[in-house]
CSV table of N, CA and C in Angstrom, one decimal:
chain,number,residue,atom,x,y,z
A,1,UNK,N,-108.1,159.6,23.4
A,1,UNK,CA,-107.5,159.0,22.2
A,1,UNK,C,-106.0,158.9,22.6
A,2,UNK,N,-105.2,159.1,21.6
A,2,UNK,CA,-103.7,159.1,21.7
A,2,UNK,C,-103.1,159.4,20.3
A,3,UNK,N,-101.8,159.4,20.3
A,3,UNK,CA,-101.1,159.6,19.2
A,3,UNK,C,-100.0,158.6,18.9
A,4,UNK,N,-99.6,158.2,17.8
A,4,UNK,CA,-98.7,157.1,17.6
A,4,UNK,C,-97.4,157.8,17.4
A,5,UNK,N,-96.3,157.3,18.1
A,5,UNK,CA,-95.0,157.8,18.0
A,5,UNK,C,-94.0,156.6,17.9
A,6,UNK,N,-92.9,156.9,17.2
A,6,UNK,CA,-91.9,156.0,17.1
A,6,UNK,C,-90.9,156.3,18.2
A,7,UNK,N,-90.8,155.4,19.2
A,7,UNK,CA,-89.9,155.6,20.4
A,7,UNK,C,-89.0,154.3,20.5
A,8,UNK,N,-87.7,154.6,20.4
A,8,UNK,CA,-86.8,153.5,20.6
A,8,UNK,C,-86.9,152.3,19.6
A,9,UNK,N,-87.4,152.7,18.4
A,9,UNK,CA,-87.6,151.7,17.3
A,9,UNK,C,-89.0,151.0,17.3
A,10,UNK,N,-89.7,151.3,18.3
A,10,UNK,CA,-91.0,150.7,18.4
A,10,UNK,C,-92.2,151.7,18.2
A,11,UNK,N,-93.2,151.2,17.6
A,11,UNK,CA,-94.4,151.9,17.4
A,11,UNK,C,-95.3,152.0,18.6
A,12,UNK,N,-95.4,153.1,19.3
A,12,UNK,CA,-96.1,153.3,20.6
A,12,UNK,C,-97.4,154.1,20.5
A,13,UNK,N,-98.5,153.7,20.9
A,13,UNK,CA,-99.7,154.4,21.0
A,13,UNK,C,-99.5,155.2,22.4
A,14,UNK,N,-99.3,156.6,22.3
A,14,UNK,CA,-99.1,157.4,23.5
A,14,UNK,C,-100.5,158.0,23.9
A,15,UNK,N,-101.2,157.5,25.0
A,15,UNK,CA,-102.4,157.9,25.4
A,15,UNK,C,-102.3,159.3,26.1
A,16,UNK,N,-103.2,160.2,25.9
A,16,UNK,CA,-103.3,161.4,26.6
A,16,UNK,C,-103.9,161.4,28.0
A,17,UNK,N,-103.8,162.4,28.7
A,17,UNK,CA,-104.3,162.4,30.1
A,17,UNK,C,-105.7,162.3,30.1
A,18,UNK,N,-106.3,162.9,29.0
A,18,UNK,CA,-107.9,163.0,28.9
A,18,UNK,C,-108.5,161.6,28.7
A,19,UNK,N,-109.6,161.5,29.0
A,19,UNK,CA,-110.3,160.2,28.8
A,19,UNK,C,-110.5,159.5,30.2
A,20,UNK,N,-111.5,158.6,30.2
A,20,UNK,CA,-111.7,157.9,31.5
A,20,UNK,C,-110.7,156.8,31.8
A,21,UNK,N,-110.8,156.4,33.1
A,21,UNK,CA,-109.9,155.4,33.6
A,21,UNK,C,-110.2,154.0,33.0
A,22,UNK,N,-109.2,153.1,33.0
A,22,UNK,CA,-109.5,151.7,32.6
A,22,UNK,C,-110.2,151.0,33.9
A,23,UNK,N,-111.3,150.7,33.7
A,23,UNK,CA,-112.1,150.0,34.9
A,23,UNK,C,-112.8,148.8,34.6
A,24,UNK,N,-112.9,148.4,33.2
A,24,UNK,CA,-113.8,147.3,32.9
A,24,UNK,C,-113.0,146.6,31.7
A,25,UNK,N,-113.5,145.4,31.6
A,25,UNK,CA,-113.1,144.6,30.4
A,25,UNK,C,-113.3,145.3,29.1
A,26,UNK,N,-114.3,146.0,29.0
A,26,UNK,CA,-114.5,146.8,27.7
A,26,UNK,C,-113.6,147.9,27.6
A,27,UNK,N,-113.2,148.5,28.6
A,27,UNK,CA,-112.1,149.5,28.5
A,27,UNK,C,-110.8,148.9,28.0
A,28,UNK,N,-110.5,147.7,28.5
A,28,UNK,CA,-109.3,147.1,28.1
A,28,UNK,C,-109.4,146.7,26.6
A,29,UNK,N,-110.6,146.3,26.1
A,29,UNK,CA,-110.8,145.9,24.8
A,29,UNK,C,-110.6,147.2,23.8
A,30,UNK,N,-111.2,148.2,24.5
A,30,UNK,CA,-111.0,149.5,23.6
A,30,UNK,C,-109.6,149.8,23.4
A,31,UNK,N,-108.7,149.6,24.5
A,31,UNK,CA,-107.4,149.9,24.3
A,31,UNK,C,-106.6,148.9,23.3
A,32,UNK,N,-107.0,147.7,23.3
A,32,UNK,CA,-106.6,146.7,22.2
A,32,UNK,C,-106.9,147.2,21.0
A,33,UNK,N,-108.2,147.7,20.8
A,33,UNK,CA,-108.7,148.1,19.5
A,33,UNK,C,-107.9,149.3,18.9
A,34,UNK,N,-107.7,150.2,19.9
A,34,UNK,CA,-106.9,151.5,19.5
A,34,UNK,C,-105.5,151.1,19.0
A,35,UNK,N,-104.9,150.3,19.8
A,35,UNK,CA,-103.5,149.9,19.5
A,35,UNK,C,-103.5,149.1,18.1
A,36,UNK,N,-104.3,148.3,17.8
A,36,UNK,CA,-104.3,147.4,16.6
A,36,UNK,C,-104.6,148.3,15.6
A,37,UNK,N,-105.7,149.2,15.7
A,37,UNK,CA,-106.0,150.2,14.5
A,37,UNK,C,-104.7,151.0,14.2
A,38,UNK,N,-104.0,151.4,15.2
A,38,UNK,CA,-102.8,152.2,15.0
A,38,UNK,C,-101.6,151.4,14.5
A,39,UNK,N,-101.6,150.0,14.7
A,39,UNK,CA,-100.5,149.2,14.4
A,39,UNK,C,-99.3,149.3,15.4
A,40,UNK,N,-99.8,149.6,16.7
A,40,UNK,CA,-98.7,149.9,17.6
A,40,UNK,C,-98.4,148.6,18.4
A,41,UNK,N,-97.2,148.5,18.8
A,41,UNK,CA,-96.7,147.3,19.6
A,41,UNK,C,-96.9,147.6,21.0
A,42,UNK,N,-96.9,148.9,21.4
A,42,UNK,CA,-96.9,149.3,22.8
A,42,UNK,C,-98.0,150.3,22.9
A,43,UNK,N,-98.6,150.3,24.2
A,43,UNK,CA,-99.5,151.4,24.6
A,43,UNK,C,-98.8,152.0,25.8
A,44,UNK,N,-98.6,153.3,25.8
A,44,UNK,CA,-98.0,154.2,26.8
A,44,UNK,C,-99.2,154.8,27.6
A,45,UNK,N,-99.5,154.4,28.7
A,45,UNK,CA,-100.7,155.0,29.4
A,45,UNK,C,-100.2,155.8,30.6
A,46,UNK,N,-100.5,157.1,30.7
A,46,UNK,CA,-100.3,157.8,31.9
A,46,UNK,C,-101.1,157.3,33.3
A,47,UNK,N,-100.4,157.3,34.2
A,47,UNK,CA,-100.8,156.9,35.5
A,47,UNK,C,-102.2,157.4,35.7
A,48,UNK,N,-102.5,158.7,35.4
A,48,UNK,CA,-103.7,159.4,35.7
A,48,UNK,C,-104.8,158.7,35.0
A,49,UNK,N,-104.6,158.3,33.7
A,49,UNK,CA,-105.5,157.7,32.9
A,49,UNK,C,-106.0,156.3,33.3
A,50,UNK,N,-105.1,155.7,34.1
A,50,UNK,CA,-105.6,154.4,34.4
A,50,UNK,C,-106.4,154.4,35.8
A,51,UNK,N,-106.1,155.3,36.5
A,51,UNK,CA,-106.9,155.5,37.7
A,51,UNK,C,-106.7,154.7,38.9
A,52,UNK,N,-107.0,155.1,40.2
A,52,UNK,CA,-106.6,154.5,41.4
A,52,UNK,C,-107.0,153.0,41.4
A,53,UNK,N,-108.1,152.7,41.0
A,53,UNK,CA,-108.5,151.2,41.0
A,53,UNK,C,-107.6,150.2,40.2
A,54,UNK,N,-107.1,150.8,39.4
A,54,UNK,CA,-106.0,150.0,38.4
A,54,UNK,C,-104.8,149.6,39.3
A,55,UNK,N,-104.4,150.4,40.2
A,55,UNK,CA,-103.3,150.2,41.0
A,55,UNK,C,-103.6,149.4,42.5
A,56,UNK,N,-104.9,149.3,42.6
A,56,UNK,CA,-105.3,148.5,43.8
A,56,UNK,C,-105.4,147.0,43.3
A,57,UNK,N,-104.5,146.3,43.4
A,57,UNK,CA,-104.4,144.9,42.8
A,57,UNK,C,-105.5,144.0,43.2
A,58,UNK,N,-106.1,144.3,44.3
A,58,UNK,CA,-107.3,143.5,44.8
A,58,UNK,C,-108.5,143.7,43.9
A,59,UNK,N,-108.5,144.7,43.0
A,59,UNK,CA,-109.6,144.8,42.1
A,59,UNK,C,-109.6,144.0,40.9
A,60,UNK,N,-108.3,143.5,40.6
A,60,UNK,CA,-108.0,142.7,39.4
A,60,UNK,C,-108.0,143.3,38.1
A,61,UNK,N,-108.2,144.7,38.2
A,61,UNK,CA,-108.3,145.5,37.0
A,61,UNK,C,-107.0,145.4,36.1
A,62,UNK,N,-105.9,145.5,36.9
A,62,UNK,CA,-104.7,145.7,36.3
A,62,UNK,C,-104.2,144.3,35.6
A,63,UNK,N,-104.5,143.2,36.3
A,63,UNK,CA,-104.2,141.9,35.8
A,63,UNK,C,-105.1,141.6,34.6
A,64,UNK,N,-106.4,141.9,34.6
A,64,UNK,CA,-107.2,141.6,33.5
A,64,UNK,C,-106.9,142.4,32.3
A,65,UNK,N,-106.6,143.7,32.5
A,65,UNK,CA,-106.3,144.6,31.4
A,65,UNK,C,-105.0,144.1,30.9
A,66,UNK,N,-104.0,143.8,31.6
A,66,UNK,CA,-102.7,143.4,31.0
A,66,UNK,C,-102.7,142.1,30.4
A,67,UNK,N,-103.5,141.1,30.8
A,67,UNK,CA,-103.8,139.8,30.2
A,67,UNK,C,-104.4,140.1,28.8
A,68,UNK,N,-105.3,140.9,28.7
A,68,UNK,CA,-106.0,141.1,27.5
A,68,UNK,C,-105.1,141.7,26.4
A,69,UNK,N,-104.3,142.8,26.8
A,69,UNK,CA,-103.2,143.3,26.0
A,69,UNK,C,-102.1,142.3,25.5
A,70,UNK,N,-101.7,141.4,26.5
A,70,UNK,CA,-100.6,140.5,26.1
A,70,UNK,C,-101.2,139.4,25.1
A,71,UNK,N,-102.5,139.0,25.4
A,71,UNK,CA,-103.1,138.1,24.4
A,71,UNK,C,-103.1,138.5,23.0
A,72,UNK,N,-103.2,139.9,22.8
A,72,UNK,CA,-103.1,140.5,21.5
A,72,UNK,C,-101.6,141.0,21.1
A,73,UNK,N,-100.7,140.5,21.8
A,73,UNK,CA,-99.3,140.9,21.6
A,73,UNK,C,-99.1,142.4,21.6
A,74,UNK,N,-99.7,143.0,22.5
A,74,UNK,CA,-99.5,144.5,22.8
A,74,UNK,C,-99.0,144.7,24.2
A,75,UNK,N,-98.0,145.4,24.2
A,75,UNK,CA,-97.2,145.6,25.5
A,75,UNK,C,-97.8,146.9,26.2
A,76,UNK,N,-97.5,147.1,27.4
A,76,UNK,CA,-98.1,148.2,28.1
A,76,UNK,C,-96.9,148.8,28.9
A,77,UNK,N,-96.8,150.2,28.8
A,77,UNK,CA,-96.0,151.0,29.5
A,77,UNK,C,-96.8,151.9,30.3
A,78,UNK,N,-96.7,151.9,31.7
A,78,UNK,CA,-97.5,152.8,32.6
A,78,UNK,C,-96.5,154.0,32.9
A,79,UNK,N,-96.9,155.1,32.5
A,79,UNK,CA,-96.0,156.2,32.5
A,79,UNK,C,-96.4,157.4,33.6
A,80,UNK,N,-95.4,157.5,34.5
A,80,UNK,CA,-95.8,158.5,35.7
A,80,UNK,C,-95.2,158.0,36.9
A,81,UNK,N,-95.5,158.8,37.9
A,81,UNK,CA,-95.0,158.7,39.4
A,81,UNK,C,-95.9,157.9,40.2
A,82,UNK,N,-95.4,156.7,40.5
A,82,UNK,CA,-96.3,155.8,41.5
A,82,UNK,C,-95.6,155.7,42.9
A,83,UNK,N,-94.8,156.6,43.1
A,83,UNK,CA,-94.0,156.5,44.5
A,83,UNK,C,-94.7,156.3,45.7
A,84,UNK,N,-95.9,157.2,45.8
A,84,UNK,CA,-96.8,157.0,46.9
A,84,UNK,C,-97.6,155.7,47.0
A,85,UNK,N,-98.0,155.2,45.9
A,85,UNK,CA,-98.8,154.1,45.7
A,85,UNK,C,-97.9,152.7,46.0
A,86,UNK,N,-96.6,152.8,45.5
A,86,UNK,CA,-95.8,151.6,45.8
A,86,UNK,C,-95.4,151.6,47.2
A,87,UNK,N,-95.2,152.8,47.9
A,87,UNK,CA,-94.9,152.9,49.3
A,87,UNK,C,-95.9,152.3,50.1
A,88,UNK,N,-97.2,152.4,49.7
A,88,UNK,CA,-98.3,152.1,50.5
A,88,UNK,C,-98.8,150.6,50.3
A,89,UNK,N,-98.2,149.9,49.2
A,89,UNK,CA,-98.6,148.6,49.0
A,89,UNK,C,-97.4,147.7,48.6
A,90,UNK,N,-97.1,146.7,49.4
A,90,UNK,CA,-96.1,145.8,49.2
A,90,UNK,C,-96.4,145.0,47.9
A,91,UNK,N,-97.7,144.6,47.7
A,91,UNK,CA,-98.1,143.8,46.5
A,91,UNK,C,-97.9,144.5,45.3
A,92,UNK,N,-98.2,145.9,45.3
A,92,UNK,CA,-98.0,146.8,44.1
A,92,UNK,C,-96.5,146.9,43.9
A,93,UNK,N,-95.6,147.1,45.0
A,93,UNK,CA,-94.3,147.3,44.9
A,93,UNK,C,-93.6,146.0,44.2
A,94,UNK,N,-94.1,144.9,44.6
A,94,UNK,CA,-93.5,143.5,44.1
A,94,UNK,C,-94.0,143.4,42.6
A,95,UNK,N,-95.3,143.8,42.3
A,95,UNK,CA,-95.8,143.6,40.9
A,95,UNK,C,-94.9,144.6,40.0
A,96,UNK,N,-94.7,145.7,40.4
A,96,UNK,CA,-94.0,146.7,39.6
A,96,UNK,C,-92.5,146.2,39.3
A,97,UNK,N,-91.9,145.7,40.5
A,97,UNK,CA,-90.6,145.2,40.4
A,97,UNK,C,-90.4,144.1,39.4
A,98,UNK,N,-91.3,143.1,39.6
A,98,UNK,CA,-91.3,141.9,38.6
A,98,UNK,C,-91.7,142.3,37.2
A,99,UNK,N,-92.6,143.2,37.1
A,99,UNK,CA,-93.1,143.6,35.7
A,99,UNK,C,-92.0,144.2,35.0
A,100,UNK,N,-91.2,145.0,35.7
A,100,UNK,CA,-89.9,145.8,35.1
A,100,UNK,C,-88.8,144.8,34.7
A,101,UNK,N,-88.8,143.7,35.3
A,101,UNK,CA,-87.8,142.8,34.8
A,101,UNK,C,-88.3,142.0,33.6
A,102,UNK,N,-89.5,142.0,33.2
A,102,UNK,CA,-90.1,141.3,32.1
A,102,UNK,C,-90.1,142.2,30.7
A,103,UNK,N,-90.7,141.7,29.9
A,103,UNK,CA,-90.8,142.4,28.4
A,103,UNK,C,-92.2,142.8,28.0
A,104,UNK,N,-93.3,142.6,28.8
A,104,UNK,CA,-94.6,143.0,28.4
A,104,UNK,C,-95.1,144.1,29.1
A,105,UNK,N,-94.7,144.4,30.4
A,105,UNK,CA,-95.3,145.4,31.1
A,105,UNK,C,-94.2,146.2,31.8
A,106,UNK,N,-94.1,147.5,31.6
A,106,UNK,CA,-93.0,148.3,32.3
A,106,UNK,C,-93.7,149.5,32.9
A,107,UNK,N,-93.2,149.8,34.1
A,107,UNK,CA,-93.6,151.1,34.8
A,107,UNK,C,-92.4,152.0,34.6
A,108,UNK,N,-92.7,153.1,34.1
A,108,UNK,CA,-91.6,154.2,33.7
A,108,UNK,C,-92.1,155.5,34.2
A,109,UNK,N,-90.9,156.3,34.5
A,109,UNK,CA,-91.2,157.7,35.0
A,109,UNK,C,-91.7,158.5,33.9
A,110,UNK,N,-91.3,158.5,32.6
A,110,UNK,CA,-91.7,159.3,31.6
A,110,UNK,C,-91.4,158.8,30.3
A,111,UNK,N,-91.8,159.4,29.1
A,111,UNK,CA,-91.6,158.8,27.8
A,111,UNK,C,-90.0,158.7,27.5
A,112,UNK,N,-89.3,159.6,28.0
A,112,UNK,CA,-87.7,159.5,27.9
A,112,UNK,C,-87.3,158.1,28.4
A,113,UNK,N,-87.7,157.8,29.6
A,113,UNK,CA,-87.4,156.6,30.2
A,113,UNK,C,-87.8,155.3,29.4
A,114,UNK,N,-89.0,155.4,28.8
A,114,UNK,CA,-89.6,154.4,28.0
A,114,UNK,C,-88.7,154.2,26.8
A,115,UNK,N,-88.3,155.2,26.1
A,115,UNK,CA,-87.5,155.3,24.9
A,115,UNK,C,-86.1,154.6,25.3
A,116,UNK,N,-85.5,155.1,26.4
A,116,UNK,CA,-84.3,154.4,26.8
A,116,UNK,C,-84.3,152.9,27.0
A,117,UNK,N,-85.4,152.4,27.6
A,117,UNK,CA,-85.6,151.0,27.9
A,117,UNK,C,-85.8,150.4,26.5
A,118,UNK,N,-86.6,151.0,25.6
A,118,UNK,CA,-86.8,150.4,24.2
A,118,UNK,C,-85.4,150.2,23.5
A,119,UNK,N,-84.6,151.3,23.6
A,119,UNK,CA,-83.3,151.1,23.0
A,119,UNK,C,-82.3,150.2,23.6
A,120,UNK,N,-82.6,149.7,24.8
A,120,UNK,CA,-81.7,148.7,25.4
A,120,UNK,C,-82.0,147.3,24.9
A,121,UNK,N,-81.0,146.6,24.3
A,121,UNK,CA,-81.4,145.2,23.9
A,121,UNK,C,-81.8,144.3,25.1
A,122,UNK,N,-82.9,143.4,25.0
A,122,UNK,CA,-83.3,142.6,26.0
A,122,UNK,C,-82.9,141.1,25.7
């Protein structure tokens, strides 16, 4: 599950490390349901909760999950260190770079980083 926090003026569903990784369309739907039930604008998901397949862009799990969230006007913050994964994949590097320039998906080091970004006008 997770807990709802007010971060940088936004209502954020902060997921815990416990729980299975996001692997299927059903998992993405569950995230949408949790966020909507909580009235959250954002889901902050730890890297460990998403699992390695999420960051292997060839699986399409990340794209499908993000699309489902965006369709319901829910934004995603991926929280944690992806240094090794980004170094090993140019596609992931580019995806993270482009995502962080946008407004729907951010990759952040920690919740403090997310709070700072939410406090910055876009």
